[in-house]
Short mmCIF file of C-alpha atoms and ligand atoms in Angstrom, two decimals:
data_model
loop_
_atom_site.label_atom_id
_atom_site.label_comp_id
_atom_site.label_asym_id
_atom_site.label_seq_id
_atom_site.Cartn_x
_atom_site.Cartn_y
_atom_site.Cartn_z
CA MET A 1 85.31 41.86 112.98
CA PHE A 2 83.88 45.34 113.28
CA ASP A 3 80.85 45.16 115.62
CA ILE A 4 79.38 48.63 116.00
CA GLN A 5 76.98 47.64 118.78
CA GLU A 6 79.82 46.11 120.76
CA ILE A 7 81.82 49.31 120.29
CA ARG A 8 78.89 51.48 121.34
CA SER A 9 78.39 49.38 124.46
CA GLN A 10 81.83 50.56 125.60
CA PHE A 11 80.64 54.20 125.72
CA SER A 12 78.12 54.58 128.58
CA ILE A 13 77.39 58.20 127.70
CA LEU A 14 75.83 57.08 124.39
CA ASP A 15 72.93 55.60 126.39
CA ARG A 16 71.84 58.97 127.74
CA GLU A 17 69.06 61.13 126.45
CA VAL A 18 69.25 64.82 125.57
CA ASN A 19 66.06 66.83 125.53
CA GLY A 20 64.07 63.62 125.85
CA LYS A 21 65.68 62.05 122.78
CA PRO A 22 68.52 59.51 122.49
CA LEU A 23 71.81 61.36 122.22
CA VAL A 24 73.20 61.54 118.69
CA TYR A 25 76.73 62.77 119.29
CA LEU A 26 78.19 64.30 116.13
CA ASP A 27 80.62 66.80 117.63
CA ASN A 28 83.64 64.54 117.69
CA ALA A 29 86.01 67.01 116.05
CA ALA A 30 85.51 69.20 119.13
CA THR A 31 86.04 66.29 121.49
CA SER A 32 85.27 62.60 121.31
CA GLN A 33 83.50 60.58 123.98
CA LYS A 34 85.59 58.29 126.15
CA PRO A 35 85.25 54.50 126.29
CA ASN A 36 84.70 52.88 129.67
CA SER A 37 88.18 51.33 129.52
CA VAL A 38 89.68 54.84 129.54
CA LEU A 39 87.35 56.01 132.32
CA GLU A 40 88.25 52.95 134.37
CA VAL A 41 91.94 53.69 134.02
CA CYS A 42 91.31 57.27 135.24
CA HIS A 43 89.32 55.95 138.20
CA ALA A 44 91.87 53.27 139.01
CA TYR A 45 94.65 55.80 138.87
CA TYR A 46 93.04 58.02 141.50
CA THR A 47 91.80 55.18 143.70
CA GLU A 48 94.92 53.02 143.62
CA LEU A 49 97.94 54.81 142.25
CA ASN A 50 97.84 58.56 142.71
CA ALA A 51 101.35 59.95 143.32
CA ASN A 52 103.70 62.38 141.69
CA VAL A 53 106.02 60.89 139.08
CA HIS A 54 109.81 60.85 138.67
CA ARG A 55 110.16 62.32 142.16
CA GLY A 56 109.44 59.70 144.76
CA ILE A 57 111.30 56.71 146.08
CA HIS A 58 108.07 55.36 147.53
CA THR A 59 106.09 52.57 145.88
CA LEU A 60 103.14 54.60 144.58
CA SER A 61 105.39 57.13 142.94
CA GLN A 62 107.37 54.36 141.30
CA LEU A 63 104.22 52.63 140.08
CA ALA A 64 102.69 55.85 138.73
CA THR A 65 106.00 56.62 136.96
CA GLU A 66 106.11 53.17 135.40
CA GLU A 67 102.52 53.50 134.14
CA MET A 68 103.11 56.94 132.66
CA GLU A 69 106.30 55.84 130.94
CA LEU A 70 104.50 52.75 129.63
CA SER A 71 101.91 55.11 128.16
CA ARG A 72 104.67 57.16 126.53
CA ARG A 73 105.97 54.02 124.85
CA LYS A 74 102.46 53.13 123.61
CA ILE A 75 102.23 56.58 122.03
CA GLN A 76 105.71 56.21 120.58
CA LYS A 77 104.48 53.06 118.84
CA PHE A 78 101.19 54.73 117.86
CA ILE A 79 103.00 57.40 115.84
CA ASN A 80 106.08 55.28 115.09
CA ALA A 81 108.57 57.67 116.68
CA GLU A 82 112.12 56.38 116.78
CA HIS A 83 112.61 57.10 120.51
CA ASP A 84 110.19 57.27 123.43
CA PHE A 85 111.87 60.48 124.63
CA GLU A 86 110.77 62.22 121.43
CA VAL A 87 107.21 61.97 122.81
CA ILE A 88 106.44 64.95 125.07
CA PHE A 89 103.26 65.10 127.13
CA THR A 90 101.37 68.40 126.76
CA LYS A 91 97.91 69.77 127.50
CA GLY A 92 96.91 69.49 123.86
CA THR A 93 97.56 70.72 120.35
CA THR A 94 97.36 74.40 121.31
CA GLU A 95 100.07 74.01 123.91
CA GLY A 96 102.21 71.96 121.54
CA LEU A 97 102.08 74.59 118.81
CA ASN A 98 102.78 77.44 121.24
CA LEU A 99 105.69 75.48 122.65
CA ILE A 100 107.22 75.02 119.21
CA ALA A 101 106.69 78.66 118.26
CA TYR A 102 108.38 79.74 121.47
CA ILE A 103 111.43 77.50 121.30
CA LEU A 104 112.09 78.47 117.67
CA THR A 105 112.25 82.18 118.51
CA GLN A 106 116.05 82.35 118.38
CA LYS A 107 116.09 80.67 114.98
CA LEU A 108 114.25 83.52 113.24
CA GLN A 109 115.33 86.97 112.15
CA LYS A 110 113.64 89.94 110.63
CA ASP A 111 112.21 89.17 107.15
CA ASP A 112 112.45 85.40 107.58
CA GLU A 113 109.25 83.64 106.57
CA ILE A 114 106.79 81.21 108.12
CA ILE A 115 104.42 79.38 105.77
CA ILE A 116 101.01 78.21 106.94
CA SER A 117 97.79 77.59 105.03
CA TYR A 118 94.34 79.10 104.76
CA LEU A 119 92.91 75.94 106.33
CA GLU A 120 94.54 76.38 109.70
CA HIS A 121 92.85 76.43 113.09
CA HIS A 122 93.56 79.63 115.06
CA SER A 123 96.00 77.53 117.13
CA ASN A 124 98.15 77.16 114.05
CA ILE A 125 97.91 80.86 113.14
CA VAL A 126 98.14 82.95 116.29
CA PRO A 127 101.33 81.42 117.79
CA TRP A 128 103.10 82.13 114.46
CA GLN A 129 101.75 85.70 114.39
CA MET A 130 103.12 86.14 117.91
CA LEU A 131 106.46 84.72 116.76
CA CYS A 132 106.46 87.20 113.85
CA GLU A 133 105.84 90.03 116.32
CA ARG A 134 108.79 88.87 118.44
CA THR A 135 111.23 88.49 115.54
CA GLY A 136 110.06 90.62 112.60
CA ALA A 137 109.46 87.51 110.51
CA LYS A 138 106.56 87.39 108.02
CA LEU A 139 103.69 85.02 107.60
CA ARG A 140 102.85 83.59 104.15
CA VAL A 141 99.59 81.78 103.66
CA ILE A 142 98.95 79.06 101.03
CA PRO A 143 95.55 79.94 99.54
CA ILE A 144 92.65 77.59 98.81
CA ASP A 145 90.33 77.30 95.82
CA GLU A 146 86.52 77.30 95.94
CA ASN A 147 86.56 73.60 96.94
CA GLY A 148 88.79 74.36 99.90
CA ILE A 149 91.76 72.62 98.26
CA LEU A 150 95.21 74.03 98.97
CA GLN A 151 96.85 75.75 95.99
CA LEU A 152 100.29 74.17 96.23
CA ASP A 153 101.67 76.25 93.32
CA TYR A 154 101.87 79.01 95.88
CA LEU A 155 103.97 76.84 98.16
CA ASP A 156 106.45 76.46 95.30
CA GLN A 157 106.53 80.22 94.91
CA PHE A 158 106.83 80.91 98.63
CA LEU A 159 109.60 78.44 99.50
CA SER A 160 113.04 80.02 99.63
CA GLU A 161 116.09 80.33 101.83
CA LYS A 162 114.01 82.79 103.89
CA THR A 163 111.52 80.07 104.83
CA LYS A 164 112.24 78.98 108.38
CA ILE A 165 109.02 77.17 109.33
CA VAL A 166 106.23 75.43 107.41
CA SER A 167 103.29 74.51 109.62
CA VAL A 168 100.10 72.93 108.26
CA ASN A 169 97.39 70.65 109.49
CA GLN A 170 96.91 67.17 108.12
CA VAL A 171 93.12 67.45 108.32
CA SER A 172 91.11 70.66 108.47
CA ASN A 173 88.82 70.76 111.50
CA ALA A 174 86.29 73.07 109.84
CA LEU A 175 85.90 71.19 106.54
CA GLY A 176 87.50 67.78 107.13
CA ILE A 177 89.76 68.26 104.10
CA VAL A 178 92.77 65.94 104.06
CA ASN A 179 95.79 67.95 103.07
CA PRO A 180 98.60 66.40 100.97
CA ILE A 181 101.17 66.75 103.72
CA GLU A 182 103.52 64.21 102.13
CA GLU A 183 103.77 66.47 99.08
CA ILE A 184 104.09 69.59 101.24
CA ILE A 185 106.89 67.99 103.24
CA ALA A 186 108.71 66.81 100.07
CA LYS A 187 108.52 70.25 98.48
CA THR A 188 109.66 71.93 101.69
CA ARG A 189 112.64 69.58 102.13
CA LYS A 190 113.66 70.11 98.51
CA ASN A 191 113.51 73.89 98.51
CA SER A 192 114.39 75.06 102.02
CA ASP A 193 115.88 74.17 105.39
CA ALA A 194 112.62 75.00 107.17
CA TYR A 195 111.36 73.22 110.27
CA ILE A 196 108.25 71.26 109.35
CA VAL A 197 105.38 71.22 111.84
CA ILE A 198 102.25 69.12 111.38
CA ASP A 199 99.07 69.85 113.32
CA GLY A 200 97.62 66.37 113.70
CA ALA A 201 94.68 67.31 115.94
CA GLN A 202 92.16 66.04 113.39
CA SER A 203 94.21 63.25 111.84
CA ALA A 204 95.51 61.34 114.87
CA PRO A 205 91.94 60.24 115.78
CA HIS A 206 91.42 58.82 112.29
CA PHE A 207 94.64 57.82 110.55
CA ASN A 208 97.72 55.70 110.95
CA ILE A 209 100.46 58.16 111.78
CA ASP A 210 104.10 57.39 110.98
CA VAL A 211 106.26 60.39 111.88
CA GLN A 212 109.43 58.74 110.59
CA LYS A 213 107.92 58.01 107.20
CA LEU A 214 106.41 61.49 107.06
CA ASP A 215 109.81 62.98 107.93
CA CYS A 216 108.26 65.95 109.73
CA ASP A 217 110.23 67.70 112.47
CA PHE A 218 107.27 68.15 114.82
CA PHE A 219 103.85 66.50 115.02
CA VAL A 220 101.27 67.63 117.59
CA PHE A 221 97.86 66.35 118.59
CA SER A 222 95.27 66.34 121.37
CA GLY A 223 94.31 63.31 123.43
CA HIS A 224 90.73 64.40 124.02
CA LYS A 225 89.82 64.14 120.32
CA MET A 226 90.97 60.51 120.27
CA TYR A 227 89.05 58.99 123.18
CA ALA A 228 91.37 60.19 125.97
CA PRO A 229 90.61 62.71 128.75
CA MET A 230 90.76 66.45 128.26
CA GLY A 231 93.98 68.19 129.19
CA THR A 232 96.12 65.59 127.40
CA GLY A 233 98.15 65.93 124.23
CA ILE A 234 101.40 65.04 122.55
CA LEU A 235 104.22 66.92 120.99
CA TYR A 236 106.51 64.75 118.92
CA GLY A 237 109.84 66.31 117.93
CA LYS A 238 112.93 64.81 116.28
CA ARG A 239 115.61 64.02 118.80
CA GLU A 240 118.39 66.17 117.40
CA ILE A 241 116.08 69.14 117.01
CA LEU A 242 114.63 68.95 120.52
CA GLU A 243 118.08 68.43 121.99
CA ALA A 244 119.41 71.55 120.25
CA LEU A 245 116.53 73.89 121.10
CA PRO A 246 115.96 75.66 124.44
CA PRO A 247 113.26 74.65 126.93
CA PHE A 248 109.78 76.23 127.06
CA HIS A 249 108.64 76.37 130.68
CA GLY A 250 111.14 76.50 133.51
CA GLY A 251 110.46 74.69 136.75
CA GLY A 252 110.60 71.35 138.50
CA GLU A 253 111.73 68.19 136.69
CA MET A 254 113.22 70.02 133.70
CA ILE A 255 116.58 70.76 135.35
CA ALA A 256 119.76 68.72 135.71
CA THR A 257 121.23 71.11 138.26
CA CYS A 258 119.88 74.38 139.65
CA SER A 259 121.65 77.03 141.67
CA PHE A 260 121.42 80.81 141.93
CA GLU A 261 124.41 81.01 139.61
CA GLY A 262 122.61 79.14 136.88
CA THR A 263 120.73 76.09 135.75
CA THR A 264 121.50 73.19 133.48
CA TYR A 265 118.68 71.33 131.82
CA ALA A 266 117.56 67.73 131.98
CA GLY A 267 117.63 65.50 128.93
CA LEU A 268 114.61 64.57 126.86
CA PRO A 269 111.71 64.32 127.41
CA PHE A 270 111.95 66.05 130.83
CA LYS A 271 113.46 69.25 129.46
CA TYR A 272 110.05 69.96 127.95
CA GLU A 273 107.91 68.66 130.80
CA ALA A 274 108.35 71.22 133.58
CA GLY A 275 106.06 70.90 136.58
CA THR A 276 103.76 68.12 137.72
CA PRO A 277 102.20 66.50 134.65
CA ASN A 278 98.63 65.26 134.20
CA VAL A 279 99.69 61.79 135.33
CA GLY A 280 96.24 60.18 135.37
CA GLY A 281 95.33 61.76 132.03
CA ASN A 282 98.62 60.74 130.43
CA ILE A 283 98.17 57.16 131.58
CA ALA A 284 94.58 57.21 130.28
CA LEU A 285 95.88 58.46 126.91
CA GLY A 286 97.78 55.17 126.71
CA ALA A 287 94.47 53.37 127.39
CA ALA A 288 92.84 55.36 124.56
CA VAL A 289 95.63 54.20 122.24
CA ASP A 290 94.95 50.61 123.38
CA PHE A 291 91.26 51.13 122.54
CA MET A 292 92.06 52.39 119.05
CA GLU A 293 94.59 49.61 118.37
CA LYS A 294 92.08 47.02 119.53
CA VAL A 295 89.35 48.29 117.20
CA GLY A 296 91.99 48.70 114.49
CA ARG A 297 92.85 52.03 112.96
CA GLU A 298 91.99 50.78 109.51
CA ASN A 299 88.55 49.71 110.73
CA ILE A 300 88.06 53.13 112.35
CA GLN A 301 89.00 54.93 109.18
CA ASN A 302 86.92 52.70 106.90
CA HIS A 303 83.85 53.07 109.10
CA GLU A 304 84.19 56.85 109.39
CA ASN A 305 84.73 57.22 105.64
CA ALA A 306 81.59 55.17 104.99
CA LEU A 307 79.66 57.44 107.42
CA LEU A 308 80.96 60.53 105.66
CA GLU A 309 80.06 59.22 102.21
CA TYR A 310 76.56 58.25 103.47
CA ALA A 311 76.01 61.60 105.20
CA GLN A 312 77.15 63.60 102.18
CA ARG A 313 75.02 61.58 99.76
CA HIS A 314 71.86 61.96 101.85
CA LEU A 315 72.38 65.59 102.73
CA LEU A 316 72.94 66.44 99.08
CA GLU A 317 69.51 64.95 98.28
CA LEU A 318 68.04 67.95 100.10
CA GLU A 319 67.45 71.10 98.17
CA GLY A 320 69.20 74.29 99.16
CA ILE A 321 72.14 72.80 101.03
CA LYS A 322 75.74 73.73 100.47
CA ILE A 323 78.50 71.44 101.68
CA TYR A 324 81.88 73.19 101.94
CA GLY A 325 84.77 71.26 100.46
CA GLU A 326 82.28 68.89 98.85
CA LYS A 327 84.68 67.89 96.06
CA ALA A 328 87.81 67.66 98.18
CA LYS A 329 89.24 64.51 99.77
CA ARG A 330 87.86 64.57 103.31
CA THR A 331 87.60 62.60 106.49
CA GLY A 332 85.29 62.64 109.48
CA VAL A 333 83.55 65.98 108.87
CA VAL A 334 80.64 67.36 106.88
CA SER A 335 80.31 71.13 107.10
CA PHE A 336 77.28 72.82 105.55
CA ASN A 337 74.78 75.68 105.43
CA LEU A 338 71.15 75.87 104.41
CA GLU A 339 70.05 78.34 101.78
CA GLY A 340 68.28 81.32 103.31
CA VAL A 341 69.48 80.50 106.82
CA GLY A 342 72.12 83.06 107.74
CA ILE A 343 72.85 81.85 111.24
CA SER A 344 74.19 78.31 111.59
CA SER A 345 73.44 78.24 115.33
CA ASP A 346 69.71 78.40 114.56
CA VAL A 347 70.09 75.02 112.84
CA GLY A 348 72.26 73.77 115.72
CA MET A 349 69.59 74.69 118.26
CA ILE A 350 66.85 72.83 116.39
CA LEU A 351 69.09 69.79 116.08
CA ASP A 352 69.89 69.99 119.79
CA LYS A 353 66.18 69.81 120.64
CA MET A 354 66.22 66.49 118.77
CA GLY A 355 69.16 65.23 120.84
CA ILE A 356 71.66 65.83 118.01
CA ALA A 357 74.97 67.45 119.02
CA VAL A 358 76.75 69.30 116.22
CA ARG A 359 79.02 72.32 116.28
CA THR A 360 78.00 75.59 114.64
CA GLY A 361 79.87 78.84 114.05
CA HIS A 362 83.39 79.51 112.79
CA HIS A 363 85.07 76.49 114.39
CA CYS A 364 88.10 78.64 115.36
CA THR A 365 88.87 79.07 111.67
CA GLN A 366 87.68 82.58 110.84
CA PRO A 367 89.89 82.94 107.74
CA ILE A 368 88.07 79.98 106.14
CA MET A 369 84.72 81.55 106.95
CA ASN A 370 85.92 84.88 105.50
CA PHE A 371 87.06 83.11 102.35
CA PHE A 372 83.57 81.67 101.80
CA ASN A 373 82.02 84.94 102.97
CA ILE A 374 79.97 83.27 105.70
CA ALA A 375 79.77 83.68 109.46
CA GLY A 376 79.86 79.97 110.18
CA THR A 377 78.72 76.48 109.20
CA VAL A 378 76.89 73.56 110.75
CA ARG A 379 79.49 70.85 111.30
CA ALA A 380 78.74 67.19 111.92
CA SER A 381 81.83 65.18 112.77
CA PHE A 382 82.12 61.44 113.20
CA ALA A 383 83.80 58.91 115.45
CA VAL A 384 84.03 55.14 115.43
CA TYR A 385 80.81 54.70 117.46
CA ASN A 386 78.52 56.66 115.11
CA THR A 387 75.96 54.77 113.06
CA PHE A 388 74.16 55.14 109.75
CA GLU A 389 70.89 55.42 111.71
CA GLU A 390 72.30 58.47 113.45
CA ILE A 391 73.03 60.03 110.08
CA ASP A 392 69.40 59.36 109.10
CA ILE A 393 68.31 61.21 112.27
CA LEU A 394 70.66 64.08 111.36
CA VAL A 395 69.18 64.31 107.87
CA GLU A 396 65.65 64.31 109.30
CA GLY A 397 66.75 67.06 111.71
CA VAL A 398 68.17 69.15 108.90
CA LYS A 399 64.89 68.75 106.97
CA LYS A 400 63.01 69.95 110.01
CA ALA A 401 65.35 72.92 110.39
CA GLN A 402 64.74 73.80 106.75
CA ARG A 403 60.99 73.71 107.27
CA MET A 404 61.17 75.80 110.43
CA LEU A 405 63.66 78.40 109.24
CA SER A 406 62.75 79.02 105.61
N1 C6P B 501 89.54 71.99 117.28
C1 C6P B 501 87.15 71.92 116.99
O1 C6P B 501 85.99 71.92 117.40
P1 C6P B 501 93.06 71.86 121.48
O2 C6P B 501 91.92 72.79 121.73
O3 C6P B 501 94.36 72.42 121.97
O4 C6P B 501 92.82 70.46 121.90
O5 C6P B 501 93.17 71.76 119.86
C2 C6P B 501 93.30 72.90 119.08
C3 C6P B 501 93.18 72.53 117.63
C4 C6P B 501 94.27 72.68 116.79
N2 C6P B 501 94.21 72.30 115.50
C5 C6P B 501 93.11 71.74 114.97
C6 C6P B 501 93.13 71.28 113.55
C7 C6P B 501 91.97 71.58 115.77
O6 C6P B 501 90.89 71.01 115.26
C8 C6P B 501 91.99 72.01 117.12
C9 C6P B 501 90.76 71.92 117.98
C10 C6P B 501 88.28 71.85 117.98
O7 C6P B 501 87.41 71.93 115.79
C11 C6P B 501 88.07 72.84 119.09
S1 C6P B 501 88.21 74.51 118.57
#
């Protein structure tokens, strides 16, 4: 049973007002709100359990370690990883992608190639550009058509023995387009030995993820976009790949032995978890997974798809609105501009006065904006607690913005 009011009652923040109006939170692709169960786990951690992990013989340290490792196993199940030690705690997607780009440095030579797509977030562009600078490798970019759909013919052309990395997102944050990663992975496996990296920042909050079925080498996502605290994230990597690659950060917990003559490294996952982790956050990420499993990921996806369909249908009833990626398969996001309104933030400010939170601007995807020859869009993005009434309020807000700005 999917009871939206019961779900909303678990998010205290949804009761607040903004600018004298009930909050309508439609900026979930930037970060989702957190259910009380997650907040309670954070509070309980700091009031009852706080200790460093994997270091102490004392009771609190042991309990905190057990809780964090339990959370790792929940996430292992959540993405269907084969082993819990393939699940590495990070600060988020950005850190995960930078980590991968760093540890693959030795695997690339001058004129090797890295394939990404036009739909990538800057986090899945810049680390690869930096890797190219370090190694002399080249970046190749799968283009999009006017609907924002990836032109996979180009992938066929690009793939060769020079291809060392293919890194794409499963869902575009700017447009909500769902990319055919199964097809991309199949083509890549068939035509190259490249490492396959999936940016799951915008898919993990919405979809069932099965990294074994996908057969990707790496899969990264952020906890804060899926009901967990900020500063949490996951890097999944295949065992044999992570075991063979060098560490990222050096420091405490990632060593087996350390002396001035040299250091040997710990096994997985610790080799990639140098320093004190975000213990409370990592435990709370497990609670966020519990929340999603309890609601049911299929229920989440069905509800969000219904919201998207409803929002798109009603927004398109307005004159002078352009929805980017309108004809593409999408999830969770509607990204648009109003005719004659050059600055998306003007719309965002009017909506904010009505208590509606959306994101405006380039969404850290300037290449997409350049492709459409725009400075930015208004982006409404959905989570499980959003309602059809909230979409009605959004549509009214957009109408008001049209009246005020045209
Ligand atoms: N997108 C948005 O408003 P971090 O910031 O590390 O948690 O995630 C980076 C990131 C990487 N890839 C994709 C597809 C993303 O959407 C994001 C974050 C937010 O769209 C903040 S810019």
